[in-house]
Amino acid sequence: PRAARAPAPMGLFLPQASANRSAGDKRPAAWTPSNKAFACEYASRYAGVAAAYALPMSTTDKDSLTLTLNGAC
C-alpha cells in the first residue's frame, strides 16, 4: 500500500538551506550537523529510520553515530 512507502515522520525536518547544501547526500561518517545542539537529534533520527526500515548501515556510519550519541547527548 501507498502508506507503507510514505516517508517516516521521524525522519522529516526542515534544515536551514546552508545545512541542507552542506549535507547533500552524505552519510553520517562524512557529515554531522555543525549545530552541536542538533547533532544528537540528527544521529538519533538517522539511526531510528535505519532501524525502522531495516536499512543497511556501514560500520563507519554506525561508529560515527555512536560517537555523536555518546558525545553530544
JSON list of C-alpha atoms in Angstrom, two decimals:
[
{"chain": "A", "resi": 1, "resn": "PRO", "atom": "CA", "xyz": [0.00, 0.00, 0.00]},
{"chain": "A", "resi": 2, "resn": "ARG", "atom": "CA", "xyz": [1.00, 3.59, -0.60]},
{"chain": "A", "resi": 3, "resn": "ALA", "atom": "CA", "xyz": [1.10, 4.44, 3.12]},
{"chain": "A", "resi": 4, "resn": "ALA", "atom": "CA", "xyz": [3.78, 1.79, 3.66]},
{"chain": "A", "resi": 5, "resn": "ARG", "atom": "CA", "xyz": [6.06, 3.66, 1.24]},
{"chain": "A", "resi": 6, "resn": "ALA", "atom": "CA", "xyz": [5.44, 7.12, 2.70]},
{"chain": "A", "resi": 7, "resn": "PRO", "atom": "CA", "xyz": [8.38, 8.87, 4.39]},
{"chain": "A", "resi": 8, "resn": "ALA", "atom": "CA", "xyz": [8.70, 8.31, 8.10]},
{"chain": "A", "resi": 9, "resn": "PRO", "atom": "CA", "xyz": [7.61, 11.42, 10.05]},
{"chain": "A", "resi": 10, "resn": "MET", "atom": "CA", "xyz": [10.51, 10.88, 12.46]},
{"chain": "A", "resi": 11, "resn": "GLY", "atom": "CA", "xyz": [12.89, 11.38, 9.56]},
{"chain": "A", "resi": 12, "resn": "LEU", "atom": "CA", "xyz": [11.39, 14.66, 8.41]},
{"chain": "A", "resi": 13, "resn": "PHE", "atom": "CA", "xyz": [12.69, 18.04, 9.49]},
{"chain": "A", "resi": 14, "resn": "LEU", "atom": "CA", "xyz": [13.34, 21.38, 7.84]},
{"chain": "A", "resi": 15, "resn": "PRO", "atom": "CA", "xyz": [17.05, 22.18, 7.76]},
{"chain": "A", "resi": 16, "resn": "GLN", "atom": "CA", "xyz": [18.48, 25.58, 7.05]},
{"chain": "A", "resi": 17, "resn": "ALA", "atom": "CA", "xyz": [19.35, 25.89, 3.37]},
{"chain": "A", "resi": 18, "resn": "SER", "atom": "CA", "xyz": [23.09, 26.09, 4.09]},
{"chain": "A", "resi": 19, "resn": "ALA", "atom": "CA", "xyz": [22.98, 22.91, 6.21]},
{"chain": "A", "resi": 20, "resn": "ASN", "atom": "CA", "xyz": [20.99, 21.12, 3.52]},
{"chain": "A", "resi": 21, "resn": "ARG", "atom": "CA", "xyz": [23.56, 22.04, 0.86]},
{"chain": "A", "resi": 22, "resn": "SER", "atom": "CA", "xyz": [26.42, 21.04, 3.17]},
{"chain": "A", "resi": 23, "resn": "ALA", "atom": "CA", "xyz": [24.90, 17.66, 3.97]},
{"chain": "A", "resi": 24, "resn": "GLY", "atom": "CA", "xyz": [23.79, 16.83, 0.45]},
{"chain": "A", "resi": 25, "resn": "ASP", "atom": "CA", "xyz": [23.62, 13.05, 0.23]},
{"chain": "A", "resi": 26, "resn": "LYS", "atom": "CA", "xyz": [26.48, 12.47, 2.66]},
{"chain": "A", "resi": 27, "resn": "ARG", "atom": "CA", "xyz": [26.19, 9.73, 5.23]},
{"chain": "A", "resi": 28, "resn": "PRO", "atom": "CA", "xyz": [26.89, 10.18, 8.97]},
{"chain": "A", "resi": 29, "resn": "ALA", "atom": "CA", "xyz": [30.57, 9.26, 8.66]},
{"chain": "A", "resi": 30, "resn": "ALA", "atom": "CA", "xyz": [31.08, 12.10, 6.16]},
{"chain": "A", "resi": 31, "resn": "TRP", "atom": "CA", "xyz": [28.81, 14.78, 7.68]},
{"chain": "A", "resi": 32, "resn": "THR", "atom": "CA", "xyz": [27.34, 15.77, 11.02]},
{"chain": "A", "resi": 33, "resn": "PRO", "atom": "CA", "xyz": [25.43, 18.97, 11.76]},
{"chain": "A", "resi": 34, "resn": "SER", "atom": "CA", "xyz": [27.62, 21.93, 12.63]},
{"chain": "A", "resi": 35, "resn": "ASN", "atom": "CA", "xyz": [24.96, 22.85, 15.18]},
{"chain": "A", "resi": 36, "resn": "LYS", "atom": "CA", "xyz": [26.13, 20.65, 18.05]},
{"chain": "A", "resi": 37, "resn": "ALA", "atom": "CA", "xyz": [22.78, 21.07, 19.80]},
{"chain": "A", "resi": 38, "resn": "PHE", "atom": "CA", "xyz": [21.11, 19.35, 16.82]},
{"chain": "A", "resi": 39, "resn": "ALA", "atom": "CA", "xyz": [23.78, 16.66, 16.31]},
{"chain": "A", "resi": 40, "resn": "CYS", "atom": "CA", "xyz": [22.19, 14.37, 18.89]},
{"chain": "A", "resi": 41, "resn": "GLU", "atom": "CA", "xyz": [18.72, 14.66, 17.37]},
{"chain": "A", "resi": 42, "resn": "TYR", "atom": "CA", "xyz": [20.11, 14.10, 13.87]},
{"chain": "A", "resi": 43, "resn": "ALA", "atom": "CA", "xyz": [22.03, 10.97, 14.93]},
{"chain": "A", "resi": 44, "resn": "SER", "atom": "CA", "xyz": [19.04, 9.63, 16.83]},
{"chain": "A", "resi": 45, "resn": "ARG", "atom": "CA", "xyz": [16.66, 10.18, 13.91]},
{"chain": "A", "resi": 46, "resn": "TYR", "atom": "CA", "xyz": [19.09, 8.71, 11.38]},
{"chain": "A", "resi": 47, "resn": "ALA", "atom": "CA", "xyz": [19.54, 5.57, 13.48]},
{"chain": "A", "resi": 48, "resn": "GLY", "atom": "CA", "xyz": [15.80, 5.34, 14.16]},
{"chain": "A", "resi": 49, "resn": "VAL", "atom": "CA", "xyz": [14.82, 5.50, 10.49]},
{"chain": "A", "resi": 50, "resn": "ALA", "atom": "CA", "xyz": [17.53, 3.00, 9.55]},
{"chain": "A", "resi": 51, "resn": "ALA", "atom": "CA", "xyz": [16.30, 0.59, 12.23]},
{"chain": "A", "resi": 52, "resn": "ALA", "atom": "CA", "xyz": [12.60, 1.07, 11.42]},
{"chain": "A", "resi": 53, "resn": "TYR", "atom": "CA", "xyz": [13.15, 0.19, 7.77]},
{"chain": "A", "resi": 54, "resn": "ALA", "atom": "CA", "xyz": [15.94, -2.36, 8.33]},
{"chain": "A", "resi": 55, "resn": "LEU", "atom": "CA", "xyz": [18.27, -0.27, 6.16]},
{"chain": "A", "resi": 56, "resn": "PRO", "atom": "CA", "xyz": [21.87, -1.40, 5.91]},
{"chain": "A", "resi": 57, "resn": "MET", "atom": "CA", "xyz": [24.45, 0.81, 7.59]},
{"chain": "A", "resi": 58, "resn": "SER", "atom": "CA", "xyz": [28.21, 0.66, 7.24]},
{"chain": "A", "resi": 59, "resn": "THR", "atom": "CA", "xyz": [30.40, 0.09, 10.27]},
{"chain": "A", "resi": 60, "resn": "THR", "atom": "CA", "xyz": [31.89, 3.54, 9.71]},
{"chain": "A", "resi": 61, "resn": "ASP", "atom": "CA", "xyz": [28.43, 5.17, 9.82]},
{"chain": "A", "resi": 62, "resn": "LYS", "atom": "CA", "xyz": [27.47, 3.17, 12.94]},
{"chain": "A", "resi": 63, "resn": "ASP", "atom": "CA", "xyz": [30.70, 4.23, 14.64]},
{"chain": "A", "resi": 64, "resn": "SER", "atom": "CA", "xyz": [30.10, 7.86, 13.70]},
{"chain": "A", "resi": 65, "resn": "LEU", "atom": "CA", "xyz": [26.55, 7.82, 15.06]},
{"chain": "A", "resi": 66, "resn": "THR", "atom": "CA", "xyz": [27.72, 6.12, 18.26]},
{"chain": "A", "resi": 67, "resn": "LEU", "atom": "CA", "xyz": [30.41, 8.76, 18.78]},
{"chain": "A", "resi": 68, "resn": "THR", "atom": "CA", "xyz": [27.88, 11.53, 18.24]},
{"chain": "A", "resi": 69, "resn": "LEU", "atom": "CA", "xyz": [25.28, 9.98, 20.54]},
{"chain": "A", "resi": 70, "resn": "ASN", "atom": "CA", "xyz": [27.85, 9.30, 23.26]},
{"chain": "A", "resi": 71, "resn": "GLY", "atom": "CA", "xyz": [29.50, 12.70, 22.97]},
{"chain": "A", "resi": 72, "resn": "ALA", "atom": "CA", "xyz": [26.72, 15.17, 22.16]},
{"chain": "A", "resi": 73, "resn": "CYS", "atom": "CA", "xyz": [23.80, 13.75, 24.07]}
]
